[in-house]
Amino acid sequence: MPGEGKSRGELGEIKTQLAALTGSSGSKGDAVAAKKDLFKKIINYMTIGIDMSSLFVQVMTCGVSNSEDIVLKKMLYLYLSTYAQSNPDLTLLTINLLTKDCKDQDPTIRGLALRSLCSLRVPNLVEYIVSPISQGLRDGHPYMRRTAVMGVLKVYKQDSSAVKISGMLDTVREMTLKDADAQVVANCLSVLQQVGVVQSMISRVFVYAMLNRLKEFSEWAQCQVLDVISTYRPSGEQEVYDIMNVLDDRLSHSNSAVVMATVKVFLHLTLSMPATHQQVLERIKDPLITLVSRDHYETAYAVLAHFHLIAQRAPIIFSQIYTSFYCRMNEPSYIKQLKLEILTAIADETNAYEIATELTEYVNDIDEQLAREAVRAVGTIALEVQDVAGIVERLLGFLEIGKDFITAETIIQIKDLVRRYPDIAEACISSVASISPSDIEEPEAKAAFVWILGEHGQGIQDAPYLLEPVAANFAAEEVRVRLALLPAVAKLFFKRPPESHRLLGITLAAAAADTNQDVHDRALLYYRLLQRDPELAKRIIQPASAGIANFSEEQSAELRDRIFDEFNSLAVCYKAPSSSFAQAANEEGGEGEDLVGGSPARPVKMVDEGSSLLSEHEQEEAAAAEHLQQNGTSTPTTTATAAPAMDFLGMGDLLGGLSAPAPAAPAVPAGPPPLALRSQPALGPPEFQQKWSTLQPSARFTQQLSASGLGLIEANGHKDFCTRLGLANIMTMASGGAPPTYRFYFHAQRAERDTRILVETIVSKPAGSASVTIKADDQDTADHFASQFKERLANL
Amino acid sequence: MISQFFILSPRGDTIITRDYLGNVPKGSSEVFFRKVKFWDGGGHDAPPVFNVDGVNYLHVKDGGVLLVATTRDNVSPSLVLELLKRIGGIIKDYCGLLSEEAVRKNFVLLYELLDEVIDYGYPQSSSSEALKELIRNEPTILKPSKSKLGSPFQIGKGPTGVIKSVLDTTRTDSGRRDEIFVDIVEKISCTFNASGYIQASQIDGAIQVKSYLAGNPAISLALNDNLAIGRRESVTPDYGGYGSPSDVVMLDDCNFHESVSLTRFETERTLELIPPDGEFALMNYRSTYDFKPPFRVYTTVEEDRDSSIKAVIFIKVRADFGSDKVASGLEVVIPMPKDVQRLSCEYENKDIKGGITQSWDWQEKAHRLVWKFNKVPGGTEHTLKVRATLEDGFNAALKRGVGPINLQFTIPMFCASRLNVRYLQIQKADKNYSPYRWVRYVTMSNSYVVRS
């Protein structure tokens, strides 16, 4: 405490002054003025936290002698009620004065004395208090009765049996229905609510009696009455309408507390009347927006939090008025954040595009937090209303802004998006592929980036090389990144073994040596799985599953219902039911983090590779149908070299591969005879499609293309390129795509064996490369063909 | 209900503190202040409601101080926050204004008031005139420093020009001055897109009253006959067309102060009330109907003919309101593209008449240009020519980086919604009773943004 040392000296000085004033013989007026000044000083010290309790006796004796002065008396009683607890014995001495004042002529003095008497909080003084309260309850002046009723509650909290024995509760109950003063009634309600007996009193008669005199109550007391009424269950619909009619004008009250209390009554009364409930929602939206529009951000915040809850339950009601939730320049961040959440909740097919456009403006805002939230909001909207055109494009556009934190947030959103909608992965990954992992600092984003590369590595030509620096720097990455890298690398390996072999080796070695138990255990699991049975490993690490329909972090409808039951309470602001914060000591509930934040290390879920590919291809086929080319004719004369078989079984030296680099690209041993291809192999699109979906990829590689090669591919609507391949008996099934990515499907048939060869080639113009996937009836043919095709592409 | 109430200075000093229930530990004000100060790592506004270790903290910022309530109950946030706001209002009514100094000078009075407003954590009497009977301390009225009143943006809160206590009305000497101020304060939010069309707009209005009428006589306030209230059905943005059909003044919705009787409102558009002492919002209203935006901004970006690494940016501001009105203060904040390294400005219209002065300021750190006027008469047009030195040379995308431009202004005696007070009648039998009556209008910017 500042001035602790000094205060000791001050304390002594005040003590002396108090003593001097107590015995002073000057004129009365001067003495009172001097005492007031001194008391002010004491209260000031009290306020800043300096303990003034040691002056108790002096203050009392000094104050009592001039207690006819009300200002001085009020200060004296303030001091008394503050320090009575630390001087229980001495407080006893003041009881006389207080009880005497409780009988004063002036009702304000009576009230003041009784209020102070009840506020002493000294346990063994309860016996002295009960009788003045009982008298107070029968006092002719409402001020005294109000104070006395609150006195009942104060004593009840200290010693409930004393209240029960005295029968005061019965008096209070009676007064609730009979007292002429509305504030007395309101205070009675407070007592009965706290004691827990108010529920038993709620009846039709009671509710109607309260409603009839509602306007006599103060704004605050109206809220209290309405709160009690919200628990009433009317006997029929007509009664519901009657109550709502009486209360309707409360919705255009300028005090948001009254409006919110009324809204609660309306919503809870109509819960079992769906059509009326909808009408209520329609009715309340304008008054609520008006409350939000005032320039009191704090009260607007409370209303907005409720808006958010209602909007989640019935988004359609608000979908037309989305512009009301656009952020304004000067609003504090807590308002903007809530508005973004509301915009996200009410986005649907009709407004998503406009909302996403507005949010895009916030992404460029100088306020980093707002920009981040805006990216998240667009991501969430894309998840919810994915079929609205232009939303995903907006999200991808954020990657081009060039601010690291926006890139990071965007990648996290894209990850979630492709988790739920694997079929749009293709559109997303070409944007993601252009990012370098060194540009991503934030662990969550890095983990998301790694996940995308692992999951959709077949479409990202450089995937293994993008992951390599992350693997090389393994130990320095955060746990979540390390945990994400393991499955990503493994999945990439299943898709592109030759290129990923080395990467997998590095990663497994680093992870096995990790000090983190999770990372270490998982690395060993993967290693043993791969060693024992690569196919089994593939099934486990890359299981078949559809897109994710719901994320577990999302608030459940059941939880929202529980919060809705506590409408117009802090639970709505915290987005958590009161049970989670009311009793929980030592738990920070400020943001309800435990409920909505998700677990810190979000496990990376796996999306099925097989099914997504299939659907992707089906789409592709449909689009490519128009481009279907006629089979070319030519004689098969092609040389080929054999590629080494995939090293699925050579797992033994995976870890050892660290020191001895595994061949990333197939070596070219001389010898094997050229692969002869049949001219004019006949294969229709349906057969192709069927075969493509049943065969596993036999070989994959990526080939850099020369500038002239790229030019050839692009020229003349791909016809030159296809014709040239046709000369080598490689037939074009379909070609398509738009710059910068083209896609081709070829097929061929081995002359001597009738073995079918199916080829997918994705040409990425910016990368200047072609990614090739080959499927064939037998591995030998595939390997042969692969090296041959690779050479062909290289020499275009 | 409320466990504790305290008022903290901007530095976190407790200047008023009251414990009602004794169920929250003593150090709560420090816990609160630390949390608020370092919210989200600092630099962000803490939400008005949060929970630390099972204690709920609710607070309101007003007049530079923090009004705080703590509770362990799952209370209605609206109730507690409105109550805190009301306590701030009571302090204004009694002390003339709410500021750290006013609270410090009047703390004994405030303890006296608080005792009556809250008992055992439950709100009791909160109207300024009911409290008057119970209050015995005299307020110390602070005279505001000149600098505070000098700023044109200060009058935004309504009739704050007058600083006096409601206790003044109980005086019987000649120093008493009965008066009532009625201010129609409108705040407009308007967002223009890059093509100059209005994307979203709203008027948030209030009829703010500050009343010092001894004996609280009833008053009636008549508004426009042609006032219509109701939501428009479609919210499709109307590109550029202003004006509602015919002369109807349209409002989406409104709400009223507790004291207002609406019996004559439906038919005569007249509000009747017995005004409480002090300041209150008689009516709040909101309109999303089109109105004519008072300012237009046009930006053009050109390549400098003399230098390839320079661009010339013209910012033109047009005051689109009647020439009989004068905006008292206009501030145009123009964020500049990343490419801009340095800039210098000149005014196109160097010698404007009528005592208008303008200034510009390049805030390099925030990377924005601030262009200020002491006043802008309606119908006038001003252009700022900015010569900017670029890092990478001129490119056509530069224009997108100039903005979003934000305008701040205040236009006295102007009412964007065209709501007006036909008459203000004070109903008192005594014919000689003629208190001062002030009806004023002011329109100011809330969020006035021109996107690029």
PDB file of N, CA and C in Angstrom, chain B residues 233-289:
ATOM      1  N   GLU B 233     -39.219  -2.900 -45.178  1.00  0.00           N
ATOM      2  CA  GLU B 233     -39.227  -4.349 -45.351  1.00  0.00           C
ATOM      3  C   GLU B 233     -37.983  -4.870 -46.047  1.00  0.00           C
ATOM      4  N   SER B 234     -37.454  -4.060 -46.919  1.00  0.00           N
ATOM      5  CA  SER B 234     -36.288  -4.579 -47.619  1.00  0.00           C
ATOM      6  C   SER B 234     -35.066  -3.772 -47.200  1.00  0.00           C
ATOM      7  N   VAL B 235     -33.949  -4.437 -47.151  1.00  0.00           N
ATOM      8  CA  VAL B 235     -32.740  -3.722 -46.794  1.00  0.00           C
ATOM      9  C   VAL B 235     -31.755  -3.673 -47.954  1.00  0.00           C
ATOM     10  N   THR B 236     -32.266  -3.891 -49.146  1.00  0.00           N
ATOM     11  CA  THR B 236     -31.356  -3.816 -50.278  1.00  0.00           C
ATOM     12  C   THR B 236     -30.795  -2.403 -50.366  1.00  0.00           C
ATOM     13  N   PRO B 237     -29.492  -2.309 -50.470  1.00  0.00           N
ATOM     14  CA  PRO B 237     -28.917  -0.975 -50.499  1.00  0.00           C
ATOM     15  C   PRO B 237     -29.427  -0.183 -51.704  1.00  0.00           C
ATOM     16  N   ASP B 238     -29.748   1.045 -51.431  1.00  0.00           N
ATOM     17  CA  ASP B 238     -30.274   1.891 -52.488  1.00  0.00           C
ATOM     18  C   ASP B 238     -29.108   2.714 -53.015  1.00  0.00           C
ATOM     19  N   TYR B 239     -28.733   2.455 -54.230  1.00  0.00           N
ATOM     20  CA  TYR B 239     -27.519   3.088 -54.713  1.00  0.00           C
ATOM     21  C   TYR B 239     -27.726   4.529 -55.107  1.00  0.00           C
ATOM     22  N   GLY B 240     -27.412   5.377 -54.197  1.00  0.00           N
ATOM     23  CA  GLY B 240     -27.328   6.788 -54.540  1.00  0.00           C
ATOM     24  C   GLY B 240     -28.614   7.576 -54.469  1.00  0.00           C
ATOM     25  N   GLY B 241     -29.773   6.937 -54.473  1.00  0.00           N
ATOM     26  CA  GLY B 241     -31.018   7.710 -54.438  1.00  0.00           C
ATOM     27  C   GLY B 241     -31.307   8.178 -53.035  1.00  0.00           C
ATOM     28  N   TYR B 242     -31.565   9.423 -52.853  1.00  0.00           N
ATOM     29  CA  TYR B 242     -31.867   9.910 -51.511  1.00  0.00           C
ATOM     30  C   TYR B 242     -33.351  10.201 -51.399  1.00  0.00           C
ATOM     31  N   GLY B 243     -33.699  10.444 -50.142  1.00  0.00           N
ATOM     32  CA  GLY B 243     -35.040  10.964 -49.895  1.00  0.00           C
ATOM     33  C   GLY B 243     -36.085   9.881 -49.871  1.00  0.00           C
ATOM     34  N   SER B 244     -36.948   9.937 -48.883  1.00  0.00           N
ATOM     35  CA  SER B 244     -38.032   8.985 -48.790  1.00  0.00           C
ATOM     36  C   SER B 244     -39.142   9.511 -49.666  1.00  0.00           C
ATOM     37  N   PRO B 245     -40.069   8.642 -49.980  1.00  0.00           N
ATOM     38  CA  PRO B 245     -41.217   9.135 -50.727  1.00  0.00           C
ATOM     39  C   PRO B 245     -41.907  10.238 -49.930  1.00  0.00           C
ATOM     40  N   SER B 246     -42.302  11.254 -50.623  1.00  0.00           N
ATOM     41  CA  SER B 246     -42.968  12.430 -50.039  1.00  0.00           C
ATOM     42  C   SER B 246     -42.166  13.028 -48.896  1.00  0.00           C
ATOM     43  N   ASP B 247     -42.838  13.668 -47.999  1.00  0.00           N
ATOM     44  CA  ASP B 247     -42.119  14.401 -46.965  1.00  0.00           C
ATOM     45  C   ASP B 247     -42.113  13.701 -45.623  1.00  0.00           C
ATOM     46  N   VAL B 248     -42.396  12.420 -45.651  1.00  0.00           N
ATOM     47  CA  VAL B 248     -42.518  11.718 -44.383  1.00  0.00           C
ATOM     48  C   VAL B 248     -41.139  11.520 -43.752  1.00  0.00           C
ATOM     49  N   VAL B 249     -41.064  11.800 -42.461  1.00  0.00           N
ATOM     50  CA  VAL B 249     -39.841  11.512 -41.722  1.00  0.00           C
ATOM     51  C   VAL B 249     -39.971  10.091 -41.179  1.00  0.00           C
ATOM     52  N   MET B 250     -39.102   9.223 -41.668  1.00  0.00           N
ATOM     53  CA  MET B 250     -39.251   7.803 -41.346  1.00  0.00           C
ATOM     54  C   MET B 250     -38.229   7.349 -40.306  1.00  0.00           C
ATOM     55  N   LEU B 251     -38.722   6.655 -39.308  1.00  0.00           N
ATOM     56  CA  LEU B 251     -37.833   6.048 -38.320  1.00  0.00           C
ATOM     57  C   LEU B 251     -38.110   4.543 -38.291  1.00  0.00           C
ATOM     58  N   ASP B 252     -37.075   3.767 -38.057  1.00  0.00           N
ATOM     59  CA  ASP B 252     -37.271   2.318 -37.967  1.00  0.00           C
ATOM     60  C   ASP B 252     -37.912   1.945 -36.646  1.00  0.00           C
ATOM     61  N   ASP B 253     -37.403   2.565 -35.587  1.00  0.00           N
ATOM     62  CA  ASP B 253     -37.834   2.146 -34.265  1.00  0.00           C
ATOM     63  C   ASP B 253     -37.406   3.215 -33.266  1.00  0.00           C
ATOM     64  N   CYS B 254     -38.082   3.232 -32.123  1.00  0.00           N
ATOM     65  CA  CYS B 254     -37.664   4.167 -31.086  1.00  0.00           C
ATOM     66  C   CYS B 254     -38.034   3.617 -29.722  1.00  0.00           C
ATOM     67  N   ASN B 255     -37.415   4.155 -28.698  1.00  0.00           N
ATOM     68  CA  ASN B 255     -37.832   3.812 -27.338  1.00  0.00           C
ATOM     69  C   ASN B 255     -37.856   5.062 -26.475  1.00  0.00           C
ATOM     70  N   PHE B 256     -38.499   4.943 -25.317  1.00  0.00           N
ATOM     71  CA  PHE B 256     -38.780   6.138 -24.522  1.00  0.00           C
ATOM     72  C   PHE B 256     -38.362   5.976 -23.072  1.00  0.00           C
ATOM     73  N   HIS B 257     -38.129   7.115 -22.462  1.00  0.00           N
ATOM     74  CA  HIS B 257     -37.793   7.123 -21.044  1.00  0.00           C
ATOM     75  C   HIS B 257     -39.017   6.724 -20.224  1.00  0.00           C
ATOM     76  N   GLU B 258     -38.734   6.090 -19.114  1.00  0.00           N
ATOM     77  CA  GLU B 258     -39.754   5.651 -18.151  1.00  0.00           C
ATOM     78  C   GLU B 258     -40.864   6.686 -17.909  1.00  0.00           C
ATOM     79  N   SER B 259     -40.501   7.976 -17.856  1.00  0.00           N
ATOM     80  CA  SER B 259     -41.464   8.998 -17.439  1.00  0.00           C
ATOM     81  C   SER B 259     -42.436   9.404 -18.547  1.00  0.00           C
ATOM     82  N   VAL B 260     -42.186   8.937 -19.780  1.00  0.00           N
ATOM     83  CA  VAL B 260     -42.950   9.459 -20.901  1.00  0.00           C
ATOM     84  C   VAL B 260     -44.312   8.771 -21.023  1.00  0.00           C
ATOM     85  N   SER B 261     -45.349   9.583 -21.224  1.00  0.00           N
ATOM     86  CA  SER B 261     -46.668   9.031 -21.512  1.00  0.00           C
ATOM     87  C   SER B 261     -46.918   9.164 -23.006  1.00  0.00           C
ATOM     88  N   LEU B 262     -47.405   8.068 -23.596  1.00  0.00           N
ATOM     89  CA  LEU B 262     -47.557   8.049 -25.055  1.00  0.00           C
ATOM     90  C   LEU B 262     -49.017   8.210 -25.494  1.00  0.00           C
ATOM     91  N   THR B 263     -49.871   8.643 -24.560  1.00  0.00           N
ATOM     92  CA  THR B 263     -51.293   8.681 -24.917  1.00  0.00           C
ATOM     93  C   THR B 263     -51.579   9.595 -26.101  1.00  0.00           C
ATOM     94  N   ARG B 264     -50.815  10.650 -26.235  1.00  0.00           N
ATOM     95  CA  ARG B 264     -51.058  11.548 -27.360  1.00  0.00           C
ATOM     96  C   ARG B 264     -50.051  11.365 -28.492  1.00  0.00           C
ATOM     97  N   PHE B 265     -49.255  10.310 -28.394  1.00  0.00           N
ATOM     98  CA  PHE B 265     -48.201  10.145 -29.395  1.00  0.00           C
ATOM     99  C   PHE B 265     -48.742   9.593 -30.705  1.00  0.00           C
ATOM    100  N   GLU B 266     -49.586   8.583 -30.614  1.00  0.00           N
ATOM    101  CA  GLU B 266     -50.098   7.957 -31.834  1.00  0.00           C
ATOM    102  C   GLU B 266     -50.839   8.965 -32.710  1.00  0.00           C
ATOM    103  N   THR B 267     -51.667   9.805 -32.066  1.00  0.00           N
ATOM    104  CA  THR B 267     -52.512  10.711 -32.843  1.00  0.00           C
ATOM    105  C   THR B 267     -51.852  12.058 -33.118  1.00  0.00           C
ATOM    106  N   GLU B 268     -51.165  12.601 -32.146  1.00  0.00           N
ATOM    107  CA  GLU B 268     -50.652  13.965 -32.313  1.00  0.00           C
ATOM    108  C   GLU B 268     -49.132  14.060 -32.346  1.00  0.00           C
ATOM    109  N   ARG B 269     -48.466  12.926 -32.203  1.00  0.00           N
ATOM    110  CA  ARG B 269     -47.005  12.935 -32.154  1.00  0.00           C
ATOM    111  C   ARG B 269     -46.502  13.832 -31.024  1.00  0.00           C
ATOM    112  N   THR B 270     -47.230  13.782 -29.906  1.00  0.00           N
ATOM    113  CA  THR B 270     -46.855  14.612 -28.767  1.00  0.00           C
ATOM    114  C   THR B 270     -46.504  13.719 -27.583  1.00  0.00           C
ATOM    115  N   LEU B 271     -45.374  14.025 -26.970  1.00  0.00           N
ATOM    116  CA  LEU B 271     -44.921  13.262 -25.814  1.00  0.00           C
ATOM    117  C   LEU B 271     -45.212  14.068 -24.560  1.00  0.00           C
ATOM    118  N   GLU B 272     -45.799  13.427 -23.572  1.00  0.00           N
ATOM    119  CA  GLU B 272     -46.083  14.123 -22.323  1.00  0.00           C
ATOM    120  C   GLU B 272     -45.293  13.471 -21.208  1.00  0.00           C
ATOM    121  N   LEU B 273     -44.780  14.312 -20.348  1.00  0.00           N
ATOM    122  CA  LEU B 273     -44.013  13.740 -19.243  1.00  0.00           C
ATOM    123  C   LEU B 273     -43.831  14.747 -18.117  1.00  0.00           C
ATOM    124  N   ILE B 274     -43.568  14.200 -16.958  1.00  0.00           N
ATOM    125  CA  ILE B 274     -43.099  15.032 -15.853  1.00  0.00           C
ATOM    126  C   ILE B 274     -41.601  14.782 -15.810  1.00  0.00           C
ATOM    127  N   PRO B 275     -40.836  15.730 -16.295  1.00  0.00           N
ATOM    128  CA  PRO B 275     -39.417  15.430 -16.461  1.00  0.00           C
ATOM    129  C   PRO B 275     -38.722  15.272 -15.110  1.00  0.00           C
ATOM    130  N   PRO B 276     -37.967  14.204 -14.969  1.00  0.00           N
ATOM    131  CA  PRO B 276     -37.154  14.088 -13.761  1.00  0.00           C
ATOM    132  C   PRO B 276     -36.057  15.146 -13.776  1.00  0.00           C
ATOM    133  N   ASP B 277     -35.469  15.385 -12.647  1.00  0.00           N
ATOM    134  CA  ASP B 277     -34.361  16.346 -12.599  1.00  0.00           C
ATOM    135  C   ASP B 277     -33.152  15.783 -13.325  1.00  0.00           C
ATOM    136  N   GLY B 278     -32.391  16.692 -13.878  1.00  0.00           N
ATOM    137  CA  GLY B 278     -31.115  16.292 -14.444  1.00  0.00           C
ATOM    138  C   GLY B 278     -31.242  15.782 -15.869  1.00  0.00           C
ATOM    139  N   GLU B 279     -30.240  14.988 -16.242  1.00  0.00           N
ATOM    140  CA  GLU B 279     -30.114  14.599 -17.641  1.00  0.00           C
ATOM    141  C   GLU B 279     -30.708  13.218 -17.902  1.00  0.00           C
ATOM    142  N   PHE B 280     -31.402  13.084 -19.009  1.00  0.00           N
ATOM    143  CA  PHE B 280     -31.909  11.772 -19.406  1.00  0.00           C
ATOM    144  C   PHE B 280     -32.229  11.791 -20.886  1.00  0.00           C
ATOM    145  N   ALA B 281     -32.285  10.599 -21.462  1.00  0.00           N
ATOM    146  CA  ALA B 281     -32.664  10.479 -22.873  1.00  0.00           C
ATOM    147  C   ALA B 281     -34.159  10.258 -22.924  1.00  0.00           C
ATOM    148  N   LEU B 282     -34.871  11.261 -23.390  1.00  0.00           N
ATOM    149  CA  LEU B 282     -36.331  11.180 -23.441  1.00  0.00           C
ATOM    150  C   LEU B 282     -36.755  10.138 -24.463  1.00  0.00           C
ATOM    151  N   MET B 283     -36.043  10.110 -25.563  1.00  0.00           N
ATOM    152  CA  MET B 283     -36.382   9.180 -26.637  1.00  0.00           C
ATOM    153  C   MET B 283     -35.100   8.840 -27.387  1.00  0.00           C
ATOM    154  N   ASN B 284     -34.953   7.561 -27.701  1.00  0.00           N
ATOM    155  CA  ASN B 284     -33.880   7.140 -28.596  1.00  0.00           C
ATOM    156  C   ASN B 284     -34.529   6.642 -29.867  1.00  0.00           C
ATOM    157  N   TYR B 285     -33.933   6.921 -31.011  1.00  0.00           N
ATOM    158  CA  TYR B 285     -34.527   6.410 -32.238  1.00  0.00           C
ATOM    159  C   TYR B 285     -33.445   6.025 -33.238  1.00  0.00           C
ATOM    160  N   ARG B 286     -33.904   5.342 -34.252  1.00  0.00           N
ATOM    161  CA  ARG B 286     -32.964   4.763 -35.207  1.00  0.00           C
ATOM    162  C   ARG B 286     -33.627   4.761 -36.557  1.00  0.00           C
ATOM    163  N   SER B 287     -32.875   5.131 -37.575  1.00  0.00           N
ATOM    164  CA  SER B 287     -33.441   5.125 -38.912  1.00  0.00           C
ATOM    165  C   SER B 287     -32.420   4.608 -39.905  1.00  0.00           C
ATOM    166  N   THR B 288     -32.859   3.654 -40.731  1.00  0.00           N
ATOM    167  CA  THR B 288     -31.970   3.198 -41.805  1.00  0.00           C
ATOM    168  C   THR B 288     -32.481   3.688 -43.155  1.00  0.00           C
ATOM    169  N   TYR B 289     -33.456   4.585 -43.103  1.00  0.00           N
ATOM    170  CA  TYR B 289     -33.960   5.152 -44.353  1.00  0.00           C
ATOM    171  C   TYR B 289     -32.911   6.093 -44.933  1.00  0.00           C
TER     172      TYR B 289
END
